């Protein structure tokens, strides 16, 4: 009896964590897998305008999407949007983080101000910026005009390119605080003795920056960049609020495009196809990252 | 370093988990919604017939009027359990299509457009539930406007009419004494306003946004002599008149007469600007000038052919094969419409929301009795003169060809054409040819 009991308890021990995990595994499985499967299914189905599922229609939805010039333009926009917003906000966020790490009078207040754009709802900021840049009744024109900087009102959003540039600008503005705080927390964990050692070795400001600060910041920067790529790629409110992808669907990213397809044009099947494409792109990015991480981990070992 | 990579992997996992949490929450919420809906459908037992009605939100006070309606109706028909839900225009199409996908469609729906539902065989014929009394009251052109191949599928709930609004003070200061009646006069007036008022006033309001760009296409194409359909009722989107109309829109933008962002400005900020006196002319619905505006304005026929845009939303009834007692259901629906189109109640709703009636008895009644009814959310009463004027304008109005099966594609197509052409990426002729080919091809 005793001999039998021992392996059984051991077995239970080994099983125990899984028993505890079971509810969440179950929940996640149902909550994640079901929507994904349903989107995949929808993307291979013909959905009528009123929402009736007319059954499997092969890759028709995908062909429609790929033959659509707007899709390719949107894809290009999405890449530009992600790279520009994540890239520039990371660079600016690092600079701001370095500045805020220095001791100066009123630093706490400045740090609090930096949080504001992050703490305000995206949609509110987008609406505010939409009205600031409006050419006819926007604050920007009124201000510049009253200051005498411009002689007559400037149309800031005359072309799709200008629209998109403004949207990128707003995107950068709202992303900077997050990078700044990641950088700040990273900076605070750097041991000051490293700087003392660098000083003893006669390192210049740039040496300290590139050989001590930045390498040690890498972990926090990686975290902020990965998070930002996901957030920015999937960001919806800024573009939808400011331009809704117009003029002529030239300022869409994948997320706003699929929203418009689904809810304005009532093309649910095609929208699901775009959604699947976006999912695959992000999944590819994530797996590249995972492979790199695993490889690095192996090398360490 | 190893621990760092582990941490990094853990963090990535956490990111993924967070994303999944959001998805999970969304799904949970939608499940709760579906379940509560199912509960709605199953409820109302005790031998009562339950009717679920979705009404579009026409104003800020729509809910209050329908709450009262629900009470009054249930008091008068104790065998019917009425559930009225008000849904905003922003969501109504996605709400309805989600309900249809989950087979939870309402019994009665108030929306704009019904051809897609007919194509999927979801609607009941209007003849099956309209009493002779209601049918005789509805203005014939409205009754017929909801027909596809001779079969009527919906009832008109209300109408509105779009015309040209001019700020007479701004125009006369610029030396223009009368509202423009031709498209050339519009250009002259715009030039004069621009020369006189500079940046402080926008001469002409234009909305070719995704929200309602098809309205602009209608104003211009109809009044240049073109339109959506040819004489035999086939799509004729690339007619010479339509090309001219779209080129004219481009000319308005290129000359600097319009608001700067016609691609994204919806009608609402333009109406606000007009009410505030910073926009000289725009085409809009009859109730577009805000109540507290001090602008001295005139509302006249749209230049060119003088064709106004009539907007007429519908009430339609969905089939429900799973209901056991179909006769009781039909009777309840008939009672609903009899009650709603009752002259005084229906007229009250028209004054309340500021729209025009689609029945002849209410048109006659409101031409002299509008003062007996209140405007929604205020103590103001209706203005008989207003109903008299605009009810008379209604016959000159044309309507969107909503009974055509491809209307939604055409609607989105003409908006795309306007935006592409005005951006200068394609000529009007080419864009309209492409659209015509994609619709009829």
XYZ file of C-alpha atoms in Angstrom, chain A residues 39-280:
242
model
C -12.636 35.020 -38.469
C -10.843 32.431 -40.603
C -14.165 30.778 -41.402
C -15.810 34.097 -42.263
C -12.938 34.990 -44.563
C -13.706 31.901 -46.649
C -17.472 32.509 -46.698
C -19.836 34.626 -48.694
C -21.655 36.978 -46.308
C -24.555 38.894 -47.826
C -24.937 42.639 -47.225
C -27.668 42.051 -44.692
C -25.486 39.600 -42.798
C -26.701 36.203 -43.997
C -23.986 33.563 -44.354
C -24.327 32.018 -47.809
C -21.647 29.416 -47.227
C -18.083 28.578 -48.301
C -16.790 30.492 -51.300
C -13.128 29.485 -51.395
C -10.566 32.237 -51.801
C -12.955 34.657 -53.533
C -12.713 37.166 -50.691
C -8.917 37.052 -50.775
C -8.825 37.470 -54.544
C -11.130 40.488 -54.261
C -8.819 41.993 -51.641
C -5.636 41.328 -53.610
C -7.104 42.767 -56.821
C -8.025 45.944 -55.008
C -5.482 48.755 -55.425
C -6.669 50.294 -52.166
C -5.497 47.215 -50.271
C -1.911 47.518 -51.510
C -1.850 51.218 -50.790
C -3.205 50.455 -47.324
C -0.553 47.820 -46.737
C 2.164 50.294 -47.691
C 0.603 52.898 -45.387
C 0.544 50.404 -42.534
C 4.244 49.697 -42.926
C 5.094 53.404 -43.124
C 2.804 54.178 -40.200
C 4.330 51.493 -37.972
C 7.962 52.261 -38.829
C 7.639 56.053 -38.669
C 5.584 56.205 -35.496
C 7.509 53.547 -33.579
C 10.901 54.707 -34.891
C 10.561 58.430 -34.299
C 8.752 58.109 -30.994
C 11.498 55.770 -29.760
C 14.261 58.195 -30.703
C 12.421 61.189 -29.242
C 11.386 59.185 -26.193
C 15.014 58.245 -25.455
C 16.111 61.880 -25.691
C 13.279 63.006 -23.445
C 14.002 60.191 -20.995
C 17.670 61.183 -20.796
C 16.725 64.814 -20.185
C 14.204 63.913 -17.501
C 16.768 61.707 -15.779
C 18.981 64.747 -15.124
C 18.332 66.620 -11.906
C 16.795 70.038 -12.469
C 14.325 72.327 -10.795
C 10.688 71.308 -11.328
C 11.563 67.895 -12.720
C 8.614 66.265 -11.004
C 6.182 68.666 -12.637
C 7.681 68.075 -16.065
C 7.457 64.322 -15.563
C 3.812 64.686 -14.641
C 3.167 66.741 -17.767
C 4.766 64.056 -19.920
C 2.220 61.549 -18.630
C -0.745 63.670 -19.736
C -0.877 62.682 -23.399
C -0.549 59.066 -22.371
C -3.248 59.268 -19.729
C -5.758 60.998 -22.016
C -7.985 58.804 -24.138
C -6.663 58.469 -27.693
C -9.986 59.397 -29.179
C -10.091 62.688 -27.274
C -6.619 63.634 -28.411
C -7.462 62.714 -31.987
C -10.606 64.849 -31.984
C -8.678 67.768 -30.489
C -5.978 67.516 -33.138
C -8.565 67.182 -35.881
C -9.976 70.537 -34.867
C -6.596 72.152 -34.265
C -5.471 71.508 -37.844
C -8.804 72.267 -39.529
C -8.109 74.982 -42.073
C -11.369 76.925 -41.755
C -11.969 77.059 -38.020
C -8.922 75.323 -36.523
C -6.865 76.742 -33.668
C -3.549 76.427 -35.483
C -4.508 78.765 -38.328
C -6.197 81.216 -35.974
C -3.114 81.327 -33.751
C -0.579 81.717 -36.562
C -2.795 84.346 -38.215
C -3.137 86.405 -35.038
C 0.600 86.188 -34.430
C 1.102 87.486 -37.970
C 3.126 84.447 -39.023
C 0.772 83.604 -41.902
C -0.988 86.122 -44.143
C -3.944 83.916 -44.976
C -5.280 80.578 -43.712
C -3.243 77.575 -44.770
C -4.925 74.332 -45.782
C -2.872 71.887 -43.697
C -4.580 68.827 -45.113
C -4.779 69.548 -48.839
C -3.431 66.159 -49.944
C -3.727 62.622 -48.578
C 0.001 62.730 -47.874
C -0.409 65.764 -45.622
C -3.314 64.109 -43.843
C -1.235 61.019 -43.232
C 1.733 63.054 -42.031
C -0.459 64.757 -39.434
C -1.792 61.411 -38.321
C 1.750 60.105 -37.928
C 2.575 63.251 -35.953
C -0.318 62.636 -33.557
C 0.677 58.962 -33.349
C 4.233 59.919 -32.404
C 3.027 62.449 -29.862
C 0.884 59.946 -28.004
C 3.506 57.191 -28.121
C 6.464 59.199 -26.783
C 5.389 59.164 -23.099
C 5.362 55.385 -22.985
C 8.896 55.157 -24.426
C 10.050 57.906 -22.080
C 8.837 56.023 -19.049
C 10.349 52.752 -20.171
C 13.653 54.589 -20.676
C 13.386 56.343 -17.314
C 12.804 53.100 -15.465
C 15.700 51.550 -17.366
C 17.996 54.464 -16.524
C 17.179 54.230 -12.862
C 18.294 50.633 -12.719
C 21.784 51.450 -14.098
C 24.364 51.316 -11.343
C 26.006 54.745 -10.859
C 29.330 53.022 -10.177
C 29.484 52.238 -13.893
C 29.481 55.958 -14.686
C 32.082 56.571 -11.979
C 34.257 53.914 -13.560
C 33.730 55.503 -16.976
C 34.703 58.898 -15.545
C 37.872 57.414 -14.089
C 38.697 56.022 -17.529
C 38.200 59.512 -18.961
C 35.123 58.742 -21.034
C 33.469 61.640 -22.880
C 29.724 62.366 -22.814
C 29.223 60.401 -26.052
C 31.315 57.488 -24.813
C 29.163 57.289 -21.721
C 26.012 57.472 -23.804
C 26.934 54.865 -26.403
C 29.068 52.522 -24.337
C 27.310 52.564 -20.965
C 23.817 54.011 -21.114
C 22.407 52.665 -24.387
C 23.646 49.058 -24.072
C 22.190 48.858 -20.572
C 18.965 50.436 -21.793
C 18.493 47.792 -24.462
C 16.235 45.523 -22.376
C 13.738 48.289 -21.628
C 13.942 49.613 -25.199
C 13.240 46.180 -26.632
C 10.218 45.866 -24.423
C 8.865 49.264 -25.389
C 9.526 48.693 -29.097
C 7.840 45.309 -29.228
C 4.827 46.619 -27.335
C 4.682 49.701 -29.537
C 4.841 47.755 -32.785
C 1.795 45.778 -31.682
C -0.092 48.809 -30.398
C 0.713 51.065 -33.327
C 0.050 48.412 -35.973
C -3.365 47.834 -34.445
C -4.069 51.480 -33.661
C -7.509 52.525 -34.812
C -8.753 55.763 -33.164
C -6.257 58.287 -34.538
C -6.769 57.588 -38.219
C -10.482 56.871 -37.955
C -11.138 60.077 -36.058
C -9.010 62.385 -38.161
C -9.638 61.177 -41.718
C -11.587 57.880 -41.737
C -9.084 56.763 -44.344
C -10.212 59.501 -46.754
C -9.521 61.264 -49.146
C -10.217 58.478 -51.615
C -9.194 55.752 -49.124
C -5.579 56.895 -49.316
C -4.883 57.261 -45.582
C -6.056 53.882 -44.323
C -4.078 51.377 -42.333
C -5.197 47.752 -42.324
C -7.309 48.182 -39.208
C -9.313 51.197 -40.408
C -9.623 49.653 -43.866
C -11.147 46.448 -42.586
C -13.450 48.429 -40.317
C -14.684 50.453 -43.268
C -15.103 47.347 -45.404
C -17.115 45.679 -42.713
C -19.217 48.468 -41.249
C -19.546 51.059 -44.017
C -19.416 48.893 -47.131
C -21.048 45.839 -45.506
C -18.418 43.529 -46.976
C -17.973 41.285 -43.968
C -16.271 38.401 -45.775
C -13.677 40.640 -47.432
C -13.077 42.451 -44.139
C -12.438 39.108 -42.447
C -9.896 38.315 -45.174
C -8.057 41.591 -44.488
C -8.197 40.780 -40.793
C -6.604 37.383 -41.391
C -3.868 39.015 -43.488
C -3.128 41.486 -40.683
C -3.086 38.645 -38.181
C -0.592 36.697 -40.291
